[in-house]
Coordinates of N, CA and C in Angstrom, one line a residue:
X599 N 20.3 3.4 -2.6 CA 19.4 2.8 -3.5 C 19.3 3.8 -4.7
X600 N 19.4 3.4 -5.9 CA 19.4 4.0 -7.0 C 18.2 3.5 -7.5
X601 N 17.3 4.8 -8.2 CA 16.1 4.5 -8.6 C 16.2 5.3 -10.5
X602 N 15.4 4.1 -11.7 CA 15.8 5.5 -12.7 C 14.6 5.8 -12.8
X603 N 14.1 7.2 -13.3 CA 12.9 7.6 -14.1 C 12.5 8.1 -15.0
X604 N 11.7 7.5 -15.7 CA 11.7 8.4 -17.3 C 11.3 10.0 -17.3
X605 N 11.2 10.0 -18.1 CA 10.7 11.8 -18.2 C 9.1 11.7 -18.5
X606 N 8.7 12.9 -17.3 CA 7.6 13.4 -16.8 C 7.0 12.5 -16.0
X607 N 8.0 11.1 -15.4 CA 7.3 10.3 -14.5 C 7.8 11.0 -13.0
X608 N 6.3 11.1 -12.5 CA 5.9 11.2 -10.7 C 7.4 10.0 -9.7
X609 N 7.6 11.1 -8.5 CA 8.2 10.2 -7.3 C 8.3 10.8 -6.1
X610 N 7.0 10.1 -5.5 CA 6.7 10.8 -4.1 C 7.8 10.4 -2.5
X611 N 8.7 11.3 -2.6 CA 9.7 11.2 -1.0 C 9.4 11.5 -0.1
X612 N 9.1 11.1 0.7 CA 8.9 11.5 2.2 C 7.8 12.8 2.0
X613 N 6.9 12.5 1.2 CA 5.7 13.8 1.4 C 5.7 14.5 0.0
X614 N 6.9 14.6 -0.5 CA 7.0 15.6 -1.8 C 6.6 15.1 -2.7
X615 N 6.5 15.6 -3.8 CA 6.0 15.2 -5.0 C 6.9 15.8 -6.0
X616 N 7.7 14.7 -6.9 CA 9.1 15.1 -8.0 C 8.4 14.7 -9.1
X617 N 8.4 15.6 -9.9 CA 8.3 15.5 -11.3 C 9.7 15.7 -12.0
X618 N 10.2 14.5 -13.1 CA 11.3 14.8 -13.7 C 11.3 15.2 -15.1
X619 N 12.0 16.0 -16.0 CA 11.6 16.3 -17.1 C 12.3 15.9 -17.8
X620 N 13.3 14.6 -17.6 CA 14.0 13.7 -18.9 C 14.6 12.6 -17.7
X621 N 14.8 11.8 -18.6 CA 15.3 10.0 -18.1 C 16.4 10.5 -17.3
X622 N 16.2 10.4 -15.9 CA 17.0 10.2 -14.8 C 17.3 9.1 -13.8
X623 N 18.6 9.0 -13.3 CA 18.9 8.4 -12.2 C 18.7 8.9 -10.9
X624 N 18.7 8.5 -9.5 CA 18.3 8.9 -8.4 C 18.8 8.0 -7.3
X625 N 19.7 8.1 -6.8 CA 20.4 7.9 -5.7 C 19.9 8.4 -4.2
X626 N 19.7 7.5 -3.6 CA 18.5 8.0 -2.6 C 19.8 7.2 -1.4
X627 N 21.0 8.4 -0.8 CA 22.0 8.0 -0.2 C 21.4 7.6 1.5
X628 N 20.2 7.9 1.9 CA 19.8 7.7 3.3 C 18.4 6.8 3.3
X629 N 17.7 7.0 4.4 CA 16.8 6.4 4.6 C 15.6 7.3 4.6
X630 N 15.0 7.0 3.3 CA 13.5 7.6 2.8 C 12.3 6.5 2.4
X631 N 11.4 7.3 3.0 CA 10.0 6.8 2.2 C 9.7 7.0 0.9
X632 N 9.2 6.9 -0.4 CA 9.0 6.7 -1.5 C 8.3 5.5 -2.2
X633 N 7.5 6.4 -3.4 CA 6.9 5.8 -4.2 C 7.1 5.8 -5.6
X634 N 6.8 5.3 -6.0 CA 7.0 5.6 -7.9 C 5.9 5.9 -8.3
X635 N 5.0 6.4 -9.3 CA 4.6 6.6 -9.9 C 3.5 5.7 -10.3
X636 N 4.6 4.1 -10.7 CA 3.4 3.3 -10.6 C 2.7 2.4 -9.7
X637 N 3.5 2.8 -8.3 CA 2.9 2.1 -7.5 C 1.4 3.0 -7.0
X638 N 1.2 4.2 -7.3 CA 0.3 4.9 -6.7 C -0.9 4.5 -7.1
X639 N -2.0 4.3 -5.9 CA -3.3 4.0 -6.4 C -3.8 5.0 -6.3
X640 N -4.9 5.4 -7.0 CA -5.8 6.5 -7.4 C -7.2 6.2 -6.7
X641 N -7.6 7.1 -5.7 CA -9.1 6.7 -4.8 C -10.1 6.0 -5.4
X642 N -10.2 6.2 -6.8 CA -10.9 5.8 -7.7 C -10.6 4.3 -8.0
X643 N -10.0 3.8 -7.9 CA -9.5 2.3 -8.0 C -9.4 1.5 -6.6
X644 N -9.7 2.2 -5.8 CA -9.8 1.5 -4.7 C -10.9 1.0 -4.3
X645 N -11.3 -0.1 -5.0 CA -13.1 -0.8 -5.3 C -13.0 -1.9 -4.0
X646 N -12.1 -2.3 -3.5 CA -12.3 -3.8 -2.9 C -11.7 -3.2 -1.7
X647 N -11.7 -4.0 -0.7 CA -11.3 -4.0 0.7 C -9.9 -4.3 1.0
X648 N -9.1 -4.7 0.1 CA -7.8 -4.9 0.0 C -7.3 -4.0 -0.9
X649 N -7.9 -3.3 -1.6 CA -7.7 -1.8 -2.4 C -7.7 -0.8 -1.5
X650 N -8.8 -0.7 -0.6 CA -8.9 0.1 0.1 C -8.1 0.5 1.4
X651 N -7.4 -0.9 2.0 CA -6.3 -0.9 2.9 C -5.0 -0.2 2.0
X652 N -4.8 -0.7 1.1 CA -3.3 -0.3 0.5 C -3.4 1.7 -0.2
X653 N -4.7 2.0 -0.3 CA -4.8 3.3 -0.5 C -4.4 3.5 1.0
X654 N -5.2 3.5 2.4 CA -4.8 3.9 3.2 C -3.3 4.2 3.6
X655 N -2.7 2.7 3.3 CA -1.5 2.9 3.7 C -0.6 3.8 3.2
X656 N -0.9 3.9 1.5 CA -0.2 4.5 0.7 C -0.4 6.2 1.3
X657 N -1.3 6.7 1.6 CA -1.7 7.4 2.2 C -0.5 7.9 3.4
X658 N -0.9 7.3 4.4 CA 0.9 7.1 5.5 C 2.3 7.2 4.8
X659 N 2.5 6.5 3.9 CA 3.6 6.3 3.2 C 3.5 7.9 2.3
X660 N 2.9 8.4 2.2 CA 3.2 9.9 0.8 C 3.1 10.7 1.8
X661 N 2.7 10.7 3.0 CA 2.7 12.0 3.8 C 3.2 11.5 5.3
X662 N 4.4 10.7 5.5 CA 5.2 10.3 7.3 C 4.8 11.2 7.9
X663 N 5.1 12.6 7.5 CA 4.9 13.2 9.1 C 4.1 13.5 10.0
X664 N 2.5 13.5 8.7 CA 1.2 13.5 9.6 C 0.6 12.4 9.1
X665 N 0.7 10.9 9.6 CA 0.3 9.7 9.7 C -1.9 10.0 10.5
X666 N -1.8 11.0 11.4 CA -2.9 10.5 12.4 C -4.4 10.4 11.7
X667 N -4.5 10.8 10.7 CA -6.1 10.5 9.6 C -5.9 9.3 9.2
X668 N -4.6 9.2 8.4 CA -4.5 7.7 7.7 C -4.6 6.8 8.8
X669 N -4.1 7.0 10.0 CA -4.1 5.6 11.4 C -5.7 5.7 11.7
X670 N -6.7 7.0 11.8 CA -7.8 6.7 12.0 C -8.5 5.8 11.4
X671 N -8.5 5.6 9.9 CA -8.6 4.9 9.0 C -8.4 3.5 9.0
X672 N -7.4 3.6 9.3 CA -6.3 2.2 9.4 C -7.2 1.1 10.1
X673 N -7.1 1.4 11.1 CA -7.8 1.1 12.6 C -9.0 0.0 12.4
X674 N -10.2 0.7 12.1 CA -11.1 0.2 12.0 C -11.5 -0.5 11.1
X675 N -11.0 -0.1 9.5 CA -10.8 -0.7 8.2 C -9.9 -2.3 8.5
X676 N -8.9 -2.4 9.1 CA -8.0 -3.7 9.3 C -8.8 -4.5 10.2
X677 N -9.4 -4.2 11.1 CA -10.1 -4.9 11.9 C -11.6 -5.4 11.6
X678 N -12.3 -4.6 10.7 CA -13.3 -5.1 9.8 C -12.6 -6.0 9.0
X679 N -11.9 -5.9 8.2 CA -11.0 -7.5 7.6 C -11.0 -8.6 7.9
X680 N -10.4 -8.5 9.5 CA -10.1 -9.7 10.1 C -11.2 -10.2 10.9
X681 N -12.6 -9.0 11.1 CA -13.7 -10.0 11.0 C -14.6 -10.9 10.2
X682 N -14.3 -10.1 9.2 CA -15.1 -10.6 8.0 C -14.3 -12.0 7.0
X683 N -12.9 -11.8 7.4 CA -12.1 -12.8 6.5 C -12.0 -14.2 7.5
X684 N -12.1 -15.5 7.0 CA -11.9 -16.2 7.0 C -10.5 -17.5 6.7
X685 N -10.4 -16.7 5.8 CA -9.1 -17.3 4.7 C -7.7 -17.4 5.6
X686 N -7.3 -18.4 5.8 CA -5.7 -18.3 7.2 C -4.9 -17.5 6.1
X687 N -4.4 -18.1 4.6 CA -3.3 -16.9 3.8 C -3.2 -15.7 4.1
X688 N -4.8 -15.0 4.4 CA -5.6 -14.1 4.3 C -5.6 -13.3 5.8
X689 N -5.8 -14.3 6.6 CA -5.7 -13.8 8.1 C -4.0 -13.3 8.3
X690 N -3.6 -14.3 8.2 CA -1.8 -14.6 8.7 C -1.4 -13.0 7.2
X691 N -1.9 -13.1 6.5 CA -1.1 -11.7 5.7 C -1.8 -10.0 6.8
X692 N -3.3 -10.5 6.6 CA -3.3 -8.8 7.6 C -2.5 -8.8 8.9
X693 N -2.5 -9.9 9.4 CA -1.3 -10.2 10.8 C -0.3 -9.2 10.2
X694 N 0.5 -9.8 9.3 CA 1.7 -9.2 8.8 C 1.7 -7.9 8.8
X695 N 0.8 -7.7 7.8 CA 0.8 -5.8 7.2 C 0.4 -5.4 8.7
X696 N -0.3 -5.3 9.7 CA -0.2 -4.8 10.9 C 0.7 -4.6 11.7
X697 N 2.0 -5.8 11.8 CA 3.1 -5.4 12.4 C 4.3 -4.7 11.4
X698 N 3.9 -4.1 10.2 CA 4.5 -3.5 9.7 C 4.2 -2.4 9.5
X699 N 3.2 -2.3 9.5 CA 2.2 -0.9 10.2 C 3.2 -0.5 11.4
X700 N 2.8 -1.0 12.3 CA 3.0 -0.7 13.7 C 5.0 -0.3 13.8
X701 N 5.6 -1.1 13.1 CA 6.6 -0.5 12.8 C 7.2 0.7 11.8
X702 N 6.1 1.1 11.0 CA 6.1 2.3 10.2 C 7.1 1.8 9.1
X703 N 6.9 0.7 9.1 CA 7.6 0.3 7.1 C 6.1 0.1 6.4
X704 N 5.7 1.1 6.0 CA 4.6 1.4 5.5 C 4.9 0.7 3.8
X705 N 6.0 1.0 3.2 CA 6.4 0.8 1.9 C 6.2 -1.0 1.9
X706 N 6.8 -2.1 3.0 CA 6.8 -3.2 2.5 C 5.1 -4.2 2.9
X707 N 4.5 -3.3 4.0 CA 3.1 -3.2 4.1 C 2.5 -3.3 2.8
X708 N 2.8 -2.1 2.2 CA 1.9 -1.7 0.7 C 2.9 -2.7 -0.4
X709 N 3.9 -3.8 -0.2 CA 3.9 -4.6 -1.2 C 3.5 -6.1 -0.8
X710 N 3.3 -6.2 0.6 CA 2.7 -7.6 1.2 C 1.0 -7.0 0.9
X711 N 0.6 -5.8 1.3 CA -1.1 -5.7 0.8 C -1.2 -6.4 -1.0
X712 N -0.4 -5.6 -1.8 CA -0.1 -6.3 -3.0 C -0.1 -7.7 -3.4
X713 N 0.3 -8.0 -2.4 CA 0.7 -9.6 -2.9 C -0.8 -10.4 -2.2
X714 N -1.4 -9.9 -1.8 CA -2.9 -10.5 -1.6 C -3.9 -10.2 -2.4
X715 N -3.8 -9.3 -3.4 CA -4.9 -8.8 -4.2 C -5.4 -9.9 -4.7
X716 N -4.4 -11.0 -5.5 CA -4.9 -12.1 -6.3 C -5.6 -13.1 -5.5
X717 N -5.1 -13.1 -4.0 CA -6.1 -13.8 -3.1 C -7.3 -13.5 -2.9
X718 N -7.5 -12.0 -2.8 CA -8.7 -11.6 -2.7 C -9.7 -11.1 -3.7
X719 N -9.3 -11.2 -4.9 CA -9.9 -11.5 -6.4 C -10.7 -13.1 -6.0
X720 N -9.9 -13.8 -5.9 CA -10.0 -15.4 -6.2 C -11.7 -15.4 -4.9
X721 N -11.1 -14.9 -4.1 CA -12.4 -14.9 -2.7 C -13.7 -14.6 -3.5
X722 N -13.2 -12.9 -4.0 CA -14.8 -12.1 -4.6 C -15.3 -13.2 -5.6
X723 N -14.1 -13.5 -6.3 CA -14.9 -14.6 -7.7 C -15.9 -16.1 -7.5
X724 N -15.1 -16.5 -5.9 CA -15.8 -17.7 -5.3 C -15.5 -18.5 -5.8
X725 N -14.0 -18.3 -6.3 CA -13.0 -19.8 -6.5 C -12.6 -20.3 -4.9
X726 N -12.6 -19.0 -4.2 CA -12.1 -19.9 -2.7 C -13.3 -19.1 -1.8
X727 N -13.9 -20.6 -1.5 CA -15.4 -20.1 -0.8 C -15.3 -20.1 0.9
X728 N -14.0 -20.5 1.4 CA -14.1 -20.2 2.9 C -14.3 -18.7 3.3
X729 N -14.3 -18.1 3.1 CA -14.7 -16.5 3.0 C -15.8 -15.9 2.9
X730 N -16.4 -15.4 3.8 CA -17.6 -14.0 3.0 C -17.6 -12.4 2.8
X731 N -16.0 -13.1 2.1 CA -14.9 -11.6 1.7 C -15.4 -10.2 1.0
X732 N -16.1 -9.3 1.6 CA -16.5 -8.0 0.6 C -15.9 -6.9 1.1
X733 N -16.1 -6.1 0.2 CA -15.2 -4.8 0.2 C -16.3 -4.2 1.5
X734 N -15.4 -3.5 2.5 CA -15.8 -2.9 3.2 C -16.2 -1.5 2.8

């Protein structure tokens, strides 16, 4: 996988943290964890309950080799979800990110959590009212 980056942009591998200091390429010849720069959420932006899952994970994902805080986390946080949610899109996606959890593709977890934020916008706004969806 070849990844480019501009200069002074962040890329977290498997735990490290790469800072580049001019527009580069990156050839990532094996099998690594990674993030870019702009996928990273900041604790501070993690307002909602589906914010708050994908910080976790992201969490797991920047640090593999000691996962056991972010799984503490995990745990109880996903399972509040799925009591509190209602929504089948909504159920059937934390299904998902769990068994991708549980297989430690933490990276396509934190782009299926992404792909529900706009569902769970739509909940908080009370465009879709089968839910009594709040940030845990």
């Amino acid at each position: 996988m070849k990844i480019s980056l501009r200069a002074g942009e962040l890329i977290y591998i498997n735990g490290a943290v790469l800072r580049v200091d001019r527009k580069v390429s990156v050839e990532l010849v094996n099998d690594v964890m990674f993030l870019l720069e702009g996928q990273v959420m900041q604790a501070s932006d993690a307002t909602t309950a589906m914010r708050q899952l994908y910080f976790i994970v992201q969490l797991m994902l920047m640090n593999p080799t000691d996962v056991r805080d972010p799984m503490a986390l995990y745990g109880p946080h996903h399972a509040a979800l799925l009591a509190l949610c209602e929504n089948r899109e909504m159920l059937d996606g934390l299904a998902a990110i769990d068994e991708l959890i549980g297989s430690t593709r933490y990276f396509e977890a934190l782009k299926r959590i992404r792909a529900l934020f706009p569902l769970e916008q739509a909940i908080l706004a009370g465009a879709i009212t089968e839910s009594p969806f709040e940030a845990a």
